[in-house]
Amino acid sequence: MSQTLGALARFANPAELIEAAKKIRDAGYKSFDCHSPFPIHGMDDAMGLKRSPLGYIVGGMTLAGATIGMGLQYWVAAVEYPLVISGKPFFSWQAFVIVTFALFVLFGAFGAVFGMFHLNRLPRLHHPVFYSDKFAKVTDDAFYVSIESDDEQFDDQKIQEFLSSIGGTDVELVAGE
Amino acid sequence: MKFDKNTYMLLETSSFTQKALIAGGVGLLLSVIGAFMDHAQFFQAYLTAFTFFTTIGLGGLFFVLIHHITGAYWGVVMRRVAENLACALPIMGLLMIPLFFGMHDLFHWSHVDDPHVMHDKILQWKAPYLNTTFFFIRGIVIFAIWSWLAHGLRKLSIAQDGGDAASLGKMRRLAAGGTVLYAITVTVFAFDWLMSLDPHWYSTIFGVYVWSGGFLASLALLSIMAIRLRNNGAGEIVTAEHTHDLGKFLFAFTAWWAYIGGAQYFLIWYGNIPEETIWFLHRWEHGWKYVSLFLIMFHFIVPFIVLAFRAVKRIPVLIVSISSLALFMHYVDHFWMINPTFNDNHLQLSWMHFTTLLGIGGIFLWWVSMKSGKDPIIAMGDPKLQKSIEHTVH
């Protein structure tokens, strides 16, 4: 059964897209997104996006990595398999700093990459905007706004008028399974 | 001081210039009195203040060099300030001269008539490099090279303000060759003035260690100056975005300093050869342990954690606090490098450490302040300036 999943509108250039994003944000829409062939400076503010929590995810992961790195070496070298190596104490933390640092960085990098995937809801194989035929141009030279139907204010009729009123062209409703 | 938006000049700097000169004069005068009371102590304290400020000037020069080479645009608004910092290097060269009279008090290897040195195989082997004449020549040559680079780059930059389009390429070429000279001369400086205090000891990474601490301190000083500019009318040019990027650099070089210091310690600890470990032993026994731990704690761990947060790079009072800590710790670092060589059996801080710091610091700031008032404080002729002003951090 086909149902409306969202609305699309095309804008002429990055500056207009930013203006449109501000107007949509001010109109109170929450579930919308902007699409462009390249990153646009100032878009985060225009869309009213909050700061990404990614830094805290990375921070937590680095601490976990460092703890695991140091803890594992302590357990191996001082608890489970104590061996005297070049006359140094069992728990030679100096020697363990390198692996601790390496795991600190590795876990941080994992946190950054997979945290980014998670926050971007990736991997995702399909999205309602792909039902539009014209939308493919966004990878070339088109600037699009999409508003999804799960937004509280979404209304099939009003949304098209609204998108036209803020200067959008090629306004269309996206429908699909 | 007051920033003039039309000419990009810094006005009313004379009161600060005057105060700095008076502070410098008083500090040096008191230090000279101290020199007559205890010359060995004087030269140790003077050397600490001297290397402290020289490395900060070197950090400023590095900031300029790296900006020209990479063509980075974010820091163009701060480039003239860094150029002014680098221009303190010739003055530091003059302030080096008193140290030539303290060779005997500072450098054990210079005691050529002492049987301990005469029968010391290692020192005899090192003598072709570590002898007073060659030492003086090296000191003069490296300061001449730095002065030439600092003044050359600033002069071209001023010419660029006046509309000379050719200076962009000239500065870039000078910086490219200059960076190579810089790397060599900074290593020579670190080896001569700091490492040869303990002439048996060596560490090949030592030059990088001294440079990393100096660059960190100069970034801290640049951050404070950025805030001063913002508070005095240049807020539309030097924005939170620029302090944010300076703060990121500060964060990165806090880690970098620890990385280099750790690498130096780590190999010596692993090798465990007495001739190498003695340097760290001198910095661990008889109370020096607390200075070493203090250094790790407040030169690395605390600022590293604090600087990870975004607000610390954007809120002026926090930027000034963390930068002041970095500058203070830079002095502790140099104190820690120099002092244990002479006082390995007890921790000693003399009143002359304060007077020499005040004296050399006063002269340093006097010169930088004079340079700051003379020409526009923003590199207004740089084609990348507009992009730098509009720069935003993601």
XYZ file of C-alpha atoms in Angstrom:
571
model
C 0.000 0.000 0.000
C 1.386 3.342 -1.022
C 1.482 6.182 1.483
C 2.989 9.639 1.723
C 6.444 9.506 3.285
C 7.569 13.100 2.886
C 7.846 16.193 0.735
C 10.653 17.520 -1.422
C 11.450 20.979 -2.732
C 14.312 22.149 -4.888
C 16.256 25.385 -4.391
C 18.496 27.219 -6.807
C 21.744 27.567 -4.875
C 23.425 27.071 -1.472
C 22.448 30.554 -0.231
C 18.765 29.901 -0.947
C 19.017 26.490 0.669
C 20.349 28.076 3.854
C 17.539 30.649 3.834
C 14.982 27.882 3.303
C 16.478 25.854 6.164
C 16.149 28.855 8.499
C 12.492 29.362 7.510
C 11.647 25.685 7.957
C 13.370 25.680 11.331
C 11.480 28.812 12.391
C 8.200 27.309 11.208
C 8.747 24.642 13.827
C 9.494 21.586 11.693
C 11.729 19.030 13.376
C 11.994 16.120 10.985
C 13.582 17.740 7.946
C 16.883 17.588 6.144
C 18.875 19.488 3.529
C 20.645 17.806 0.641
C 23.455 19.268 -1.445
C 26.312 17.984 -3.591
C 28.867 19.433 -1.156
C 29.057 20.606 2.489
C 27.702 24.130 3.075
C 29.202 26.415 5.738
C 26.705 27.577 8.332
C 24.124 24.893 7.534
C 24.257 23.450 11.059
C 23.170 26.760 12.547
C 20.599 27.404 9.841
C 18.953 24.047 10.488
C 19.130 24.590 14.239
C 21.131 21.410 14.772
C 22.560 20.872 18.214
C 26.235 20.084 18.759
C 27.042 16.499 17.956
C 27.588 14.288 21.016
C 30.296 12.459 19.058
C 33.102 14.069 21.104
C 31.784 12.504 24.285
C 31.501 9.099 22.631
C 35.145 9.390 21.499
C 36.169 10.600 24.961
C 34.485 7.643 26.655
C 35.999 5.197 24.195
C 39.538 6.559 24.663
C 39.265 6.174 28.429
C 37.944 2.635 27.993
C 40.782 1.846 25.583
C 43.454 3.171 27.918
C 41.991 1.268 30.870
C 41.787 -1.977 28.921
C 45.316 -1.484 27.549
C 46.919 -0.872 30.915
C 44.721 -3.401 32.726
C 45.424 -6.213 30.303
C 49.176 -5.698 30.492
C 49.062 -5.465 34.272
C 47.117 -8.694 34.495
C 49.421 -10.551 32.104
C 52.753 -9.246 33.385
C 52.126 -8.938 37.104
C 49.331 -11.359 37.963
C 48.947 -14.292 35.638
C 52.365 -14.731 33.990
C 54.923 -12.878 36.093
C 58.270 -13.033 34.293
C 61.380 -11.012 35.065
C 62.326 -9.127 31.898
C 65.678 -7.285 31.806
C 65.661 -7.025 35.588
C 62.697 -4.680 35.711
C 59.730 -4.932 38.091
C 56.762 -7.064 37.041
C 54.531 -4.041 36.787
C 56.767 -1.842 34.628
C 54.185 0.765 33.739
C 56.719 2.691 31.653
C 56.860 -0.148 29.148
C 53.075 -0.446 29.150
C 52.442 3.187 28.301
C 52.994 2.565 24.595
C 50.340 -0.119 24.212
C 48.052 1.870 26.520
C 48.488 4.896 24.262
C 47.951 2.768 21.147
C 44.669 1.369 22.481
C 43.664 4.873 23.635
C 43.996 6.074 20.029
C 42.527 2.919 18.449
C 39.407 2.928 20.630
C 39.045 6.662 20.046
C 39.166 6.114 16.285
C 36.619 3.288 16.513
C 34.426 5.541 18.628
C 34.676 8.304 16.035
C 33.925 6.106 13.004
C 31.256 3.799 14.425
C 29.785 6.523 16.615
C 29.420 8.643 13.473
C 27.724 5.693 11.706
C 25.352 5.256 14.599
C 24.468 8.955 14.887
C 23.910 9.158 11.121
C 21.792 5.989 11.280
C 24.084 4.173 8.932
C 24.263 1.724 7.291
C 20.932 2.372 5.630
C 20.112 0.879 2.280
C 17.031 2.843 1.392
C 15.412 6.188 2.118
C 12.017 7.631 1.071
C 13.655 10.435 -0.950
C 14.906 7.821 -3.413
C 11.310 7.343 -4.624
C 11.618 10.713 -6.349
C 13.036 10.580 -9.864
C 14.291 14.150 -9.866
C 16.065 13.856 -6.532
C 19.038 12.009 -8.065
C 20.214 15.385 -9.387
C 21.255 16.252 -5.828
C 24.507 14.383 -6.386
C 25.226 16.726 -9.290
C 23.895 20.283 -9.098
C 20.596 20.355 -7.195
C 19.863 21.626 -3.696
C 16.964 19.925 -1.986
C 14.997 20.128 1.212
C 13.065 17.147 2.478
C 10.448 17.110 5.214
C 9.422 13.704 6.449
C 5.837 12.722 7.152
C 6.559 11.649 10.711
C 6.869 15.336 11.613
C 4.008 16.437 13.858
C 3.096 19.393 11.641
C 3.127 17.377 8.427
C 0.043 17.803 6.280
C -0.102 16.734 2.622
C -1.785 19.892 1.410
C -0.222 22.559 3.605
C 3.305 21.294 3.238
C 3.311 21.847 -0.532
C 1.980 25.374 -0.153
C 4.546 26.086 2.532
C 7.478 24.819 0.462
C 6.339 26.866 -2.530
C 5.893 29.942 -0.370
C 9.517 29.849 0.802
C 10.770 29.701 -2.768
C 10.972 25.999 -3.469
C 10.514 24.676 -7.005
C 9.712 21.155 -8.151
C 7.712 20.659 -4.977
C 6.504 17.063 -4.754
C 5.154 14.568 -2.302
C 7.061 11.357 -2.018
C 4.991 8.245 -1.769
C 6.105 4.668 -1.478
C 5.743 1.417 0.344
C 45.946 49.965 24.141
C 43.273 50.448 21.533
C 42.739 48.929 18.112
C 42.043 51.309 15.239
C 39.606 49.676 12.803
C 40.572 51.873 9.861
C 44.340 51.596 9.881
C 44.585 48.270 11.759
C 47.075 49.988 14.043
C 47.394 49.356 17.755
C 47.191 52.755 19.473
C 48.199 53.822 22.965
C 50.729 51.067 23.490
C 53.281 53.431 25.016
C 52.106 53.024 28.604
C 52.546 49.256 28.457
C 55.862 49.654 26.631
C 57.065 51.992 29.341
C 55.959 49.738 32.176
C 57.653 46.742 30.566
C 60.885 48.680 30.148
C 60.828 49.823 33.773
C 60.098 46.271 34.975
C 62.927 44.994 32.790
C 65.333 47.628 34.055
C 64.488 47.044 37.707
C 64.675 43.276 37.283
C 68.043 43.400 35.558
C 69.424 45.872 38.086
C 68.432 43.655 41.018
C 69.870 40.677 39.168
C 73.188 42.478 38.676
C 73.297 43.149 42.433
C 72.639 39.444 42.895
C 75.475 38.641 40.502
C 77.925 40.363 42.822
C 76.560 38.471 45.803
C 76.518 34.980 44.246
C 77.563 34.842 40.607
C 77.028 31.079 40.180
C 73.444 31.391 41.361
C 72.922 34.455 39.190
C 74.040 32.720 36.005
C 71.849 29.678 36.688
C 68.792 31.869 37.194
C 69.683 34.095 34.238
C 70.125 31.102 31.941
C 66.691 29.776 32.950
C 64.959 33.061 32.120
C 67.045 33.420 28.954
C 66.141 29.995 27.518
C 62.538 30.477 28.660
C 62.047 33.632 26.579
C 64.270 32.592 23.682
C 62.196 29.458 23.126
C 59.000 31.539 23.203
C 60.444 33.831 20.517
C 61.413 30.736 18.543
C 57.863 29.477 18.843
C 56.616 32.727 17.322
C 59.070 32.365 14.445
C 57.899 28.792 13.872
C 54.275 29.944 13.748
C 55.173 32.411 10.978
C 57.308 29.916 9.036
C 54.691 27.185 9.089
C 51.939 29.570 7.998
C 53.890 30.704 4.973
C 54.820 27.182 3.949
C 51.378 25.657 4.294
C 49.488 28.724 3.072
C 47.080 28.257 5.969
C 44.490 31.005 6.105
C 42.900 30.666 9.555
C 45.867 32.153 11.370
C 46.551 35.124 9.093
C 44.898 37.466 11.620
C 47.447 36.399 14.240
C 50.482 36.333 11.946
C 51.710 39.861 12.666
C 51.545 39.190 16.408
C 53.702 36.094 15.910
C 56.071 38.120 13.700
C 56.435 40.620 16.543
C 57.197 37.801 18.975
C 59.869 36.446 16.633
C 61.397 39.914 16.374
C 62.346 39.658 20.067
C 65.003 37.116 19.036
C 67.672 39.741 18.171
C 67.172 41.241 21.646
C 67.542 37.802 23.171
C 70.788 37.568 21.202
C 72.031 40.684 23.006
C 70.866 39.289 26.330
C 72.974 36.198 25.576
C 76.202 38.206 25.894
C 76.272 38.289 29.749
C 76.158 34.490 29.703
C 79.504 34.415 27.902
C 80.993 35.733 31.150
C 79.368 32.909 33.069
C 80.847 30.039 31.087
C 82.952 28.901 34.009
C 80.012 28.876 36.378
C 77.666 27.106 33.989
C 79.597 24.692 31.816
C 81.819 22.081 33.389
C 83.411 21.279 30.018
C 84.779 24.821 29.773
C 87.201 24.136 32.657
C 90.002 23.200 30.277
C 92.719 23.549 32.943
C 90.912 21.324 35.422
C 92.552 17.846 35.644
C 89.069 16.323 35.842
C 88.355 17.652 32.395
C 91.882 17.089 31.038
C 91.783 13.405 31.909
C 88.168 12.908 30.956
C 88.202 10.838 27.763
C 84.624 11.684 26.824
C 85.126 15.416 27.245
C 88.416 15.303 25.355
C 86.690 13.470 22.537
C 83.914 16.071 22.510
C 86.348 18.984 22.763
C 86.412 19.801 19.008
C 82.726 20.699 19.385
C 82.469 21.637 23.033
C 85.094 24.361 23.311
C 84.517 27.959 24.309
C 85.517 29.587 21.005
C 83.320 27.402 18.833
C 80.535 27.722 21.421
C 80.605 31.526 21.154
C 80.651 31.362 17.355
C 77.689 28.994 17.281
C 75.748 31.184 19.705
C 76.291 34.251 17.557
C 75.592 32.451 14.272
C 72.301 30.896 15.358
C 71.001 34.190 16.741
C 72.122 35.939 13.552
C 70.194 33.402 11.453
C 67.052 33.790 13.581
C 67.275 37.576 13.515
C 67.699 37.535 9.762
C 64.683 35.240 9.310
C 62.473 37.099 11.786
C 63.287 40.533 10.405
C 63.238 39.390 6.783
C 59.796 37.852 7.105
C 58.416 40.842 9.014
C 59.848 43.316 6.518
C 58.304 41.460 3.577
C 55.038 41.255 5.478
C 55.042 45.029 6.046
C 55.808 45.528 2.352
C 52.779 43.353 1.630
C 50.657 45.711 3.741
C 51.769 48.468 1.399
C 50.518 46.530 -1.599
C 53.634 44.671 -2.731
C 52.157 41.542 -4.341
C 55.549 39.945 -4.946
C 56.297 39.536 -1.253
C 53.863 36.627 -0.889
C 56.090 34.375 -2.992
C 59.243 35.782 -1.433
C 57.985 35.039 2.085
C 57.033 31.526 1.082
C 60.460 30.838 -0.416
C 62.257 32.336 2.574
C 60.107 30.267 4.918
C 60.795 27.042 3.011
C 64.553 27.361 3.348
C 64.160 28.983 6.743
C 62.396 25.969 8.205
C 65.401 23.763 7.443
C 67.750 26.310 9.026
C 65.340 26.612 11.935
C 65.365 22.881 12.664
C 69.164 22.756 12.680
C 69.710 25.931 14.690
C 67.105 25.092 17.343
C 68.786 21.727 17.862
C 72.167 23.456 18.166
C 70.658 25.888 20.681
C 69.163 23.100 22.795
C 72.334 21.007 22.694
C 74.619 23.923 23.504
C 72.739 25.867 26.128
C 70.795 23.120 27.872
C 72.154 19.659 27.105
C 75.854 20.515 27.460
C 75.261 21.610 31.063
C 75.674 17.911 31.751
C 78.376 17.265 29.125
C 78.511 13.481 29.505
C 74.829 13.092 28.912
C 73.183 13.059 25.503
C 69.765 12.602 24.002
C 69.261 12.994 20.273
C 65.618 14.038 20.673
C 66.521 16.880 23.042
C 66.250 19.614 20.404
C 62.717 18.557 19.529
C 61.813 18.501 23.220
C 63.007 22.074 23.759
C 61.288 23.257 20.598
C 57.971 21.579 21.449
C 57.860 23.219 24.881
C 58.748 26.597 23.381
C 56.128 26.396 20.661
C 53.509 25.404 23.248
C 54.408 28.423 25.377
C 54.331 30.785 22.405
C 50.867 29.502 21.453
C 49.775 30.250 25.012
C 51.164 33.778 24.714
C 49.513 34.213 21.291
C 46.181 33.099 22.811
C 46.479 35.686 25.572
C 47.374 38.353 22.998
C 44.391 37.324 20.872
C 42.121 37.879 23.865
C 43.800 41.256 24.514
C 43.120 42.246 20.903
C 39.517 41.108 21.158
C 38.976 43.082 24.349
C 40.492 46.222 22.849
C 38.394 46.714 19.765
C 39.609 44.071 17.330
C 36.762 41.684 18.156
C 35.432 41.738 14.601
C 38.742 40.522 13.222
C 40.102 38.234 15.915
C 37.098 36.106 16.832
C 36.323 33.137 19.044
C 36.972 30.996 15.975
C 40.637 32.004 16.019
C 41.118 31.397 19.722
C 39.377 28.083 19.166
C 41.991 27.089 16.595
C 44.836 28.397 18.746
C 43.350 26.320 21.559
C 43.340 23.244 19.333
C 47.012 23.866 18.606
C 47.595 24.300 22.326
C 45.832 20.987 22.936
C 47.807 19.205 20.232
C 51.150 20.549 21.413
C 50.400 19.714 25.039
C 50.126 16.128 23.838
C 53.138 16.553 21.543
C 55.371 17.849 24.349
C 54.404 14.861 26.502
C 54.915 12.523 23.567
C 58.464 13.771 22.969
C 59.300 13.967 26.674
C 57.884 10.473 27.134
C 59.809 9.113 24.145
C 63.032 10.569 25.552
C 62.376 9.094 28.993
C 61.166 5.795 27.662
C 64.268 4.856 25.653
C 66.579 5.868 28.480
C 64.516 3.886 30.981
C 64.536 0.827 28.692
C 68.248 0.972 27.919
C 69.066 1.525 31.581
C 72.665 2.614 30.893
C 74.140 4.626 33.791
C 75.561 7.419 31.610
C 72.058 8.089 30.282
C 69.904 7.412 33.325
C 71.943 9.779 35.527
C 70.076 12.745 34.014
C 66.727 11.430 35.183
C 68.186 10.270 38.491
C 69.247 13.868 39.160
C 65.649 14.841 38.533
C 64.210 12.226 40.849
C 66.247 12.170 44.029
C 66.494 14.686 46.890
C 63.104 16.230 46.403
C 63.354 16.719 42.624
C 60.835 13.892 42.292
C 58.097 16.336 43.240
C 59.109 18.796 40.545
C 59.152 15.972 37.977
C 55.706 14.767 39.013
C 54.400 18.332 39.136
C 55.653 18.793 35.578
C 53.871 15.677 34.297
C 50.698 16.638 36.147
C 50.401 20.287 35.144
C 52.355 20.435 31.902
C 50.485 17.479 30.481
C 47.686 15.652 32.303
C 45.609 18.558 33.651
C 45.837 20.830 30.558
C 45.278 17.820 28.272
C 42.010 16.952 29.988
C 40.897 20.573 30.344
C 41.728 21.535 26.733
C 39.694 18.621 25.389
C 36.553 20.643 26.166
C 35.238 23.115 23.616
C 34.383 25.909 26.050
C 38.012 26.225 27.188
C 38.989 27.259 23.657
C 36.216 29.850 23.268
C 35.558 31.573 26.606
C 38.144 34.324 27.197
C 38.647 33.859 30.944
C 39.221 30.120 30.499
C 41.616 30.690 27.587
C 43.676 33.146 29.613
C 43.724 30.779 32.616
C 44.891 27.726 30.717
C 47.418 29.783 28.733
C 48.846 31.269 31.920
C 49.216 27.780 33.324
C 51.041 26.713 30.149
C 53.446 29.660 30.419
C 54.096 29.006 34.095
C 54.737 25.333 33.398
C 57.099 26.261 30.579
C 59.228 28.035 33.173
C 59.021 25.024 35.492
C 60.133 22.867 32.555
C 63.232 25.005 31.964
C 63.936 25.203 35.683
C 63.693 21.412 35.747
C 66.101 21.064 32.815
C 68.711 23.464 34.177
C 68.690 23.524 37.948
C 69.155 19.857 38.961
C 72.481 19.846 37.093
C 73.882 22.212 39.705
C 71.798 21.310 42.731
C 71.284 17.580 42.413
C 71.283 17.087 46.179
C 68.659 19.640 47.082
C 65.817 21.579 45.553
C 66.769 25.221 45.371
C 64.888 28.272 44.220
C 66.668 31.610 44.589
C 65.205 35.128 44.601
C 67.284 35.742 41.495
C 65.012 33.372 39.568
C 62.298 35.996 40.004
C 64.433 39.041 39.263
C 65.974 37.550 36.107
C 62.528 36.488 34.929
C 61.232 40.003 35.550
C 64.297 41.564 33.932
C 64.486 39.513 30.743
C 60.689 39.293 30.558
C 60.399 43.061 30.827
C 62.909 43.621 28.032
C 61.234 40.942 25.914
C 57.756 42.471 26.318
C 59.118 46.007 25.892
C 60.502 45.104 22.490
C 57.428 43.120 21.400
C 55.160 45.944 22.537
C 57.221 48.513 20.637
C 57.051 46.426 17.467
C 53.299 45.998 17.978
C 52.694 49.739 18.107
C 54.919 50.570 15.136
C 53.063 48.855 12.304
C 49.558 47.486 11.721
C 48.883 44.648 14.157
C 46.996 42.699 11.477
C 48.710 41.575 8.263
C 46.294 43.737 6.282
C 47.899 43.165 2.892
C 47.606 39.407 2.935
C 45.218 38.168 0.231
C 44.044 35.437 2.609
C 43.058 37.925 5.337
C 39.361 38.167 4.457
C 39.081 34.387 4.410
C 40.838 34.279 7.756
C 38.425 36.785 9.307
C 35.425 34.816 8.045
C 36.938 31.528 9.177
C 34.634 29.294 11.203
C 35.374 26.157 13.147
C 33.176 23.153 12.514
